[in-house]
Short mmCIF file of C-alpha atoms and ligand atoms in Angstrom, two decimals:
data_model
loop_
_atom_site.label_atom_id
_atom_site.label_comp_id
_atom_site.label_asym_id
_atom_site.label_seq_id
_atom_site.Cartn_x
_atom_site.Cartn_y
_atom_site.Cartn_z
CA MET A 1 -29.78 -5.34 27.97
CA ALA A 2 -26.86 -5.79 30.20
CA ALA A 3 -24.56 -5.20 27.33
CA ASN A 4 -26.23 -1.27 27.09
CA LEU A 5 -25.82 -1.70 23.13
CA THR A 6 -26.60 2.38 21.95
CA PRO A 7 -29.08 2.58 18.89
CA GLN A 8 -26.10 3.54 16.62
CA TYR A 9 -24.25 -0.18 17.65
CA LEU A 10 -27.25 -1.67 16.44
CA GLU A 11 -27.69 0.53 13.42
CA ALA A 12 -24.09 -0.52 12.29
CA HIS A 13 -24.78 -3.98 13.06
CA LYS A 14 -27.96 -4.11 10.53
CA LYS A 15 -25.64 -3.02 7.53
CA LEU A 16 -23.71 -6.51 8.29
CA ARG A 17 -26.92 -8.05 6.06
CA THR A 18 -26.41 -6.19 3.21
CA ALA A 19 -22.21 -6.55 3.61
CA VAL A 20 -20.73 -8.68 0.57
CA THR A 21 -17.33 -8.59 0.38
CA PRO A 22 -14.71 -8.43 2.99
CA ALA A 23 -13.55 -5.01 2.66
CA GLU A 24 -17.11 -3.72 3.16
CA LYS A 25 -17.61 -6.05 6.20
CA ILE A 26 -14.03 -5.07 7.65
CA GLU A 27 -15.44 -1.45 7.63
CA ILE A 28 -18.29 -2.85 9.61
CA TYR A 29 -16.66 -4.48 12.14
CA GLU A 30 -14.30 -1.83 12.75
CA GLU A 31 -17.04 0.82 13.09
CA LEU A 32 -18.73 -1.63 15.55
CA LEU A 33 -15.60 -2.04 17.80
CA ARG A 34 -15.47 1.56 17.75
CA LEU A 35 -19.18 2.30 18.65
CA LEU A 36 -19.49 -0.75 21.39
CA PRO A 37 -19.41 0.33 25.16
CA LYS A 38 -16.22 -1.31 26.51
CA HIS A 39 -16.89 -2.97 29.77
CA LYS A 40 -17.42 -6.46 31.74
CA ALA A 41 -20.83 -7.21 30.06
CA THR A 42 -18.96 -6.13 25.98
CA GLU A 43 -15.88 -8.37 27.23
CA LYS A 44 -16.85 -11.30 25.17
CA MET A 45 -18.37 -9.21 22.13
CA VAL A 46 -15.20 -7.17 22.03
CA ALA A 47 -12.98 -10.24 21.49
CA GLN A 48 -15.64 -11.83 18.89
CA HIS A 49 -15.28 -8.68 17.01
CA ARG A 50 -11.62 -8.88 16.89
CA SER A 51 -11.31 -12.16 15.83
CA MET A 52 -13.51 -11.97 13.14
CA LEU A 53 -11.45 -8.95 11.71
CA ALA A 54 -8.34 -10.83 12.02
CA LYS A 55 -10.51 -13.63 9.86
CA LEU A 56 -11.37 -11.06 7.49
CA LYS A 57 -8.06 -9.34 7.04
CA GLU A 58 -6.87 -12.96 6.05
CA GLU A 59 -9.40 -13.67 3.94
CA MET A 60 -9.22 -10.58 2.21
CA LEU A 61 -5.21 -11.45 1.30
CA LYS A 62 -6.02 -14.65 0.16
CA PRO A 63 -7.09 -14.82 -3.92
CA SER A 64 -10.49 -16.90 -4.19
CA VAL A 65 -11.81 -18.35 -7.53
CA SER A 66 -14.55 -20.04 -5.65
CA GLY A 67 -17.00 -16.79 -5.75
CA LYS A 68 -18.02 -17.38 -1.94
CA HIS A 69 -17.81 -13.87 -1.35
CA GLY A 70 -20.75 -13.64 -3.82
CA VAL A 71 -18.78 -11.54 -6.38
CA GLY A 72 -17.65 -14.07 -8.61
CA VAL A 73 -14.49 -14.59 -8.70
CA SER A 74 -11.95 -12.58 -6.12
CA TYR A 75 -9.51 -10.50 -8.09
CA LEU A 76 -7.61 -10.19 -5.01
CA ILE A 77 -3.79 -10.44 -4.98
CA GLU A 78 -1.71 -11.95 -2.45
CA LYS A 79 1.08 -9.52 -1.60
CA THR A 80 4.68 -10.63 -2.03
CA GLY A 81 7.91 -9.05 -1.61
CA ALA A 82 8.93 -5.87 0.28
CA GLY A 83 5.20 -4.33 -0.34
CA GLN A 84 2.20 -3.95 -2.65
CA VAL A 85 2.17 -0.42 -4.84
CA ILE A 86 -0.77 -0.08 -7.30
CA LEU A 87 -0.78 1.85 -10.16
CA VAL A 88 -4.21 3.46 -10.84
CA GLY A 89 -5.12 5.94 -13.99
CA PRO A 90 -6.91 6.88 -16.60
CA PRO A 91 -7.37 4.86 -19.85
CA ASN A 92 -4.19 4.42 -22.08
CA SER A 93 -2.22 6.82 -19.44
CA GLY A 94 1.05 4.77 -19.73
CA LYS A 95 0.40 2.37 -16.76
CA SER A 96 1.19 -1.34 -18.41
CA SER A 97 4.14 0.38 -20.48
CA LEU A 98 5.69 2.00 -17.10
CA ILE A 99 5.31 -1.61 -15.48
CA LYS A 100 7.27 -3.15 -18.20
CA ALA A 101 9.95 -0.79 -18.27
CA LEU A 102 10.48 -1.00 -14.25
CA THR A 103 10.12 -4.69 -14.39
CA GLY A 104 10.78 -6.08 -17.89
CA ALA A 105 7.78 -8.21 -17.67
CA GLU A 106 5.33 -7.83 -20.99
CA PRO A 107 2.12 -6.73 -20.22
CA GLU A 108 -0.55 -5.87 -23.20
CA ILE A 109 0.16 -2.13 -24.17
CA GLY A 110 -2.10 -0.62 -26.74
CA ASP A 111 -2.54 2.68 -28.00
CA TYR A 112 -6.33 2.22 -27.48
CA PRO A 113 -8.49 2.59 -23.92
CA PHE A 114 -8.94 -0.46 -21.87
CA THR A 115 -5.90 -2.91 -23.31
CA THR A 116 -5.97 -3.82 -19.56
CA ARG A 117 -8.74 -5.71 -18.50
CA MET A 118 -7.83 -8.06 -15.15
CA PRO A 119 -5.32 -6.85 -12.72
CA ALA A 120 -2.23 -8.67 -12.91
CA PRO A 121 1.03 -8.09 -10.61
CA TYR A 122 4.62 -7.67 -11.70
CA MET A 123 8.02 -7.54 -9.24
CA MET A 124 9.98 -4.88 -9.32
CA LYS A 125 13.40 -4.71 -8.80
CA PHE A 126 14.83 -1.96 -6.45
CA GLU A 127 18.72 -2.28 -5.48
CA ASN A 128 19.01 -5.98 -3.53
CA ILE A 129 15.06 -6.35 -2.92
CA LYS A 130 11.83 -7.01 -5.21
CA ILE A 131 8.42 -4.54 -4.63
CA GLN A 132 5.19 -5.95 -5.92
CA LEU A 133 3.34 -3.56 -9.05
CA VAL A 134 -0.04 -4.34 -9.62
CA ASP A 135 -1.50 -3.00 -13.29
CA LEU A 136 -4.97 -2.23 -12.84
CA PRO A 137 -7.40 -1.59 -15.59
CA PRO A 138 -8.04 1.89 -16.22
CA ILE A 139 -10.92 4.06 -13.99
CA THR A 140 -13.72 6.03 -15.93
CA ALA A 141 -16.71 8.03 -15.47
CA GLU A 142 -18.22 4.86 -16.53
CA PHE A 143 -16.26 2.14 -15.25
CA LEU A 144 -15.12 1.58 -11.72
CA GLU A 145 -15.53 -1.83 -10.48
CA SER A 146 -16.32 -3.00 -6.76
CA TRP A 147 -12.82 -5.49 -7.38
CA GLN A 148 -10.62 -2.15 -8.27
CA ILE A 149 -11.94 -0.61 -5.14
CA GLU A 150 -10.76 -3.37 -2.74
CA LEU A 151 -7.31 -3.67 -4.73
CA ILE A 152 -6.83 -0.37 -3.98
CA LYS A 153 -7.47 -0.37 -0.70
CA VAL A 154 -5.69 -3.66 0.69
CA ALA A 155 -2.47 -2.05 -1.58
CA ASP A 156 0.36 -0.56 0.70
CA ALA A 157 0.39 2.48 -1.14
CA ALA A 158 -0.55 3.82 -5.08
CA VAL A 159 1.09 5.31 -7.93
CA ILE A 160 -1.01 7.55 -10.06
CA VAL A 161 -0.16 7.33 -13.79
CA ALA A 162 -1.03 10.54 -15.83
CA ASP A 163 -0.79 10.84 -19.10
CA ALA A 164 1.49 14.09 -19.23
CA SER A 165 1.29 14.52 -22.96
CA ALA A 166 -2.67 14.97 -23.18
CA PRO A 167 -4.32 18.37 -21.98
CA GLU A 168 -7.52 16.43 -20.95
CA THR A 169 -5.58 14.59 -18.22
CA PRO A 170 -6.44 16.91 -15.57
CA GLY A 171 -10.08 16.72 -16.22
CA LEU A 172 -9.64 12.69 -16.51
CA LEU A 173 -8.18 12.70 -13.06
CA GLU A 174 -10.63 14.96 -11.00
CA ILE A 175 -13.31 12.49 -12.35
CA LEU A 176 -10.91 9.24 -11.09
CA PHE A 177 -10.31 11.06 -7.72
CA ALA A 178 -14.05 12.21 -7.57
CA ARG A 179 -15.37 8.60 -8.04
CA LEU A 180 -13.16 7.17 -5.92
CA LYS A 181 -13.48 9.28 -3.16
CA ASP A 182 -17.15 8.58 -3.20
CA LYS A 183 -16.13 5.39 -2.27
CA ARG A 184 -14.46 6.62 0.61
CA VAL A 185 -10.70 6.10 -1.10
CA GLU A 186 -8.66 9.31 -0.96
CA PHE A 187 -4.70 9.29 -2.37
CA VAL A 188 -2.36 11.51 0.10
CA SER A 189 0.90 12.50 -0.06
CA GLU A 190 3.41 11.36 2.65
CA SER A 191 3.24 14.34 4.72
CA PHE A 192 -0.66 14.35 4.63
CA LEU A 193 -1.86 14.63 8.44
CA PRO A 194 -4.98 12.80 9.01
CA PRO A 195 -7.91 14.80 11.13
CA ALA A 196 -7.90 13.13 14.49
CA GLU A 197 -11.62 12.40 14.10
CA GLU A 198 -13.80 11.54 11.47
CA ALA A 199 -17.27 10.55 10.82
CA VAL A 200 -16.60 8.11 8.46
CA ARG A 201 -13.76 6.04 8.01
CA VAL A 202 -11.60 6.81 4.77
CA PHE A 203 -9.09 4.79 3.40
CA ARG A 204 -6.18 6.68 2.52
CA LYS A 205 -3.46 5.48 0.60
CA ARG A 206 0.00 7.13 0.14
CA SER A 207 0.45 8.22 -3.44
CA PHE A 208 2.05 10.34 -5.53
CA LEU A 209 1.56 11.15 -9.34
CA VAL A 210 3.33 9.87 -12.02
CA ALA A 211 3.71 12.30 -15.25
CA ALA A 212 4.17 9.78 -17.99
CA LYS A 213 4.90 10.44 -21.54
CA THR A 214 6.93 13.82 -21.31
CA ASP A 215 8.82 13.01 -24.37
CA LEU A 216 5.59 13.78 -26.10
CA ASP A 217 4.84 16.66 -24.58
CA SER A 218 7.84 18.55 -25.98
CA GLY A 219 6.66 22.12 -24.72
CA GLY A 220 6.24 20.94 -21.29
CA GLU A 221 2.62 22.62 -21.47
CA ASN A 222 0.47 19.70 -20.21
CA LEU A 223 3.07 19.03 -17.31
CA GLU A 224 2.80 22.46 -16.20
CA ALA A 225 -0.84 22.34 -16.20
CA LEU A 226 -0.87 19.11 -14.21
CA LYS A 227 1.26 20.53 -11.66
CA PHE A 228 -0.86 23.42 -11.22
CA PHE A 229 -3.99 21.41 -10.42
CA TYR A 230 -2.40 18.70 -8.41
CA GLU A 231 0.99 19.65 -6.97
CA ALA A 232 -0.44 20.99 -3.92
CA GLN A 233 -1.99 17.41 -3.53
CA LEU A 234 0.77 14.99 -4.55
CA PRO A 235 4.36 15.20 -5.69
CA ILE A 236 4.47 14.83 -9.31
CA VAL A 237 6.92 12.57 -10.91
CA PRO A 238 7.79 13.23 -14.51
CA ILE A 239 9.06 9.70 -16.39
CA SER A 240 9.08 8.55 -19.94
CA ALA A 241 8.74 4.74 -20.26
CA GLU A 242 9.74 5.37 -23.73
CA THR A 243 13.58 7.22 -23.55
CA GLY A 244 13.43 5.97 -19.61
CA ASP A 245 13.85 9.36 -17.98
CA GLY A 246 13.16 9.83 -14.76
CA LEU A 247 12.77 5.72 -14.15
CA GLU A 248 15.87 5.48 -11.72
CA PRO A 249 14.82 8.42 -9.47
CA LEU A 250 11.03 6.52 -9.72
CA ARG A 251 12.61 3.25 -8.24
CA ARG A 252 13.72 4.80 -5.03
CA ARG A 253 10.38 7.25 -4.86
CA ILE A 254 8.57 3.92 -5.04
CA PHE A 255 10.24 2.10 -2.19
CA ASP A 256 10.53 5.41 -0.20
CA LEU A 257 6.64 5.42 -0.60
CA LEU A 258 6.22 2.06 0.85
CA GLN A 259 8.09 3.59 4.23
CA VAL A 260 10.41 0.39 5.07
CA ILE A 261 13.61 0.06 5.54
CA ARG A 262 16.38 -2.98 4.81
CA VAL A 263 18.05 -4.25 8.10
CA TYR A 264 21.11 -7.11 8.07
CA SER A 265 21.14 -9.67 10.48
CA LYS A 266 25.05 -10.43 11.10
CA PRO A 267 25.65 -13.95 12.99
CA PRO A 268 28.49 -13.04 15.48
CA GLY A 269 31.93 -13.88 14.22
CA LYS A 270 30.42 -14.09 10.60
CA LYS A 271 30.56 -11.87 7.39
CA VAL A 272 26.91 -9.84 6.82
CA ASP A 273 24.89 -11.15 3.58
CA LEU A 274 24.12 -7.52 1.96
CA ASN A 275 22.00 -9.43 -0.53
CA ASP A 276 19.44 -10.78 1.97
CA PRO A 277 18.05 -7.89 3.89
CA HIS A 278 15.26 -8.21 6.54
CA VAL A 279 12.37 -5.97 5.74
CA LEU A 280 10.53 -4.04 8.48
CA ARG A 281 8.21 -0.82 8.90
CA ARG A 282 10.01 1.98 9.55
CA GLY A 283 10.82 2.99 12.81
CA ALA A 284 11.49 -0.30 13.78
CA ASN A 285 13.43 -1.21 16.54
CA VAL A 286 16.27 -3.96 17.31
CA VAL A 287 13.40 -6.51 19.19
CA ASP A 288 11.54 -6.15 16.10
CA ILE A 289 14.71 -6.99 13.98
CA ALA A 290 15.21 -10.13 16.24
CA ARG A 291 11.75 -11.16 16.08
CA SER A 292 12.24 -11.13 11.93
CA VAL A 293 15.24 -13.35 12.42
CA HIS A 294 13.34 -15.94 14.63
CA LYS A 295 10.44 -15.96 16.48
CA ASP A 296 12.25 -16.88 20.02
CA PHE A 297 14.77 -14.39 19.28
CA ALA A 298 13.00 -11.36 21.05
CA GLU A 299 12.77 -12.78 24.28
CA GLN A 300 16.14 -14.42 24.07
CA LEU A 301 18.01 -11.31 23.05
CA ALA A 302 20.63 -10.43 25.63
CA TYR A 303 22.77 -7.53 23.77
CA ALA A 304 23.01 -5.89 20.34
CA LYS A 305 25.83 -4.31 18.15
CA LEU A 306 25.12 -1.90 15.53
CA TRP A 307 26.90 -0.91 12.13
CA ARG A 308 25.50 1.94 10.16
CA GLU A 309 27.61 3.90 7.92
CA GLY A 310 28.79 7.39 8.78
CA GLY A 311 27.57 6.59 12.51
CA TYR A 312 28.26 3.15 13.90
CA SER A 313 30.73 0.74 13.97
CA GLY A 314 30.30 -1.95 16.13
CA GLN A 315 28.89 -0.29 19.42
CA MET A 316 26.07 -2.03 21.93
CA ILE A 317 22.92 -0.84 21.86
CA THR A 318 19.71 -1.03 23.48
CA ARG A 319 16.47 -2.86 22.28
CA ASP A 320 14.36 -0.08 21.94
CA GLN A 321 17.28 1.40 19.36
CA VAL A 322 15.55 2.65 16.57
CA LEU A 323 17.07 1.12 13.05
CA GLN A 324 17.46 2.68 9.73
CA ASP A 325 17.24 1.97 6.02
CA GLN A 326 21.18 -0.20 5.70
CA ASP A 327 21.51 -0.84 9.14
CA VAL A 328 23.54 -3.92 10.11
CA VAL A 329 22.73 -5.58 13.47
CA GLU A 330 24.41 -8.44 15.21
CA LEU A 331 22.31 -10.06 17.59
CA HIS A 332 23.66 -11.43 20.77
CA ILE A 333 20.98 -14.29 23.07
N1 GTP B 1 5.86 8.34 -26.65
C1 GTP B 1 5.42 7.50 -25.53
N2 GTP B 1 4.63 6.43 -25.76
C2 GTP B 1 3.60 6.02 -24.62
C3 GTP B 1 4.63 5.85 -23.14
N3 GTP B 1 3.99 5.34 -22.47
C4 GTP B 1 3.01 4.50 -22.77
N4 GTP B 1 2.96 5.10 -24.40
C5 GTP B 1 1.88 4.85 -25.13
O1 GTP B 1 0.94 5.08 -24.91
C6 GTP B 1 -0.29 4.06 -24.96
C7 GTP B 1 -0.81 3.44 -24.01
O2 GTP B 1 -0.04 2.48 -23.08
P1 GTP B 1 -0.45 1.63 -22.13
O3 GTP B 1 1.02 1.61 -21.36
O4 GTP B 1 -1.24 0.33 -22.86
O5 GTP B 1 -1.42 2.44 -21.01
P2 GTP B 1 -2.40 2.19 -20.09
O6 GTP B 1 -2.52 3.06 -18.85
O7 GTP B 1 -1.64 0.61 -19.29
O8 GTP B 1 -3.86 1.97 -20.65
P3 GTP B 1 -4.88 0.82 -19.99
O9 GTP B 1 -4.39 -0.82 -19.95
O10 GTP B 1 -5.79 0.74 -21.65
O11 GTP B 1 -5.60 1.58 -19.24
C8 GTP B 1 0.79 2.65 -25.57
O12 GTP B 1 0.57 3.63 -27.04
C9 GTP B 1 2.15 3.01 -25.10
O13 GTP B 1 2.78 2.86 -26.17
C10 GTP B 1 5.75 6.86 -23.10
O14 GTP B 1 6.88 7.40 -22.03
N5 GTP B 1 6.03 7.59 -24.09
MG1 MG B 2 -2.63 -1.30 -19.45
#
């Protein structure tokens, strides 16, 4: 065969037969791309794999009720706002109560496990933007559905919600983390450095651990236990949905977790609208904001000026100037 496909490639290709969901197929196509020898004879295959990947990724974001992926109803939730953050935790840990406190919505809340049976999106205001929070049914030793795993994989970040008033919480978290690790999903802090190479692909979600219901942990012993077991792995953020303690800093931490910045585009000679930021990934530069304002602006850009608190007040900047949260940029084309 001119393409000289390796046995590893052919082995990986076989897995496509049993793959059901878009996420599973994405995994396999990514592996195939890695394993495909790159030369003239395989160029077309590389292109085909890439376009298949793009299609699958698009498909994942679309909610589908047709059941065409063979898993019945698709529970995937379309992303809106500045980013999608999924709430993950054991039963009764306070996920829905936290969503209520942060968004003002009315998800079902109950003092029994599995109050939440279906995933649902809610919008949280953070200053001048909105962030999508996804409420997820709990994960236990007995209960972990494939659509829960898919939802976690596609989210931009995850917040683990644990009950800081219950002594059994560290044990429940251990089970939850182990079950997801088994499915190659891991929760890591923002400072986590992935290994250079890995035998299998691992889905790593940036996250932190919310220690909820601190109002019920009067001595603070349970919070101490949570810290003892998990602080090395994830930052721990204590809150109470009941009293409101810790909620305002939590909004900021959720925003930070998304690793995005807000940049304002100011039309030359006009005032800037500080209610309408462009949300860009951290590390974005002037070309990125230009492209976000208008698809042709990146090419047509002649020069730009920057306003930044404590630094710039309308100085000219280059196209590759890296921007920061709250920058104001004037684009000249
Ligand atoms: N005192 C106190 N109770 C809380 C707090 N947060 C949640 N609760 C209570 O804990 C119970 C469970 O809350 P939920 O928000 O339904 O928990 P959940 O994690 O969504 O539960 P599932 O959907 O079953 O996984 C309810 O009785 C809540 O009123 C809190 O901060 N303080
Ligand atoms: Mg719930």
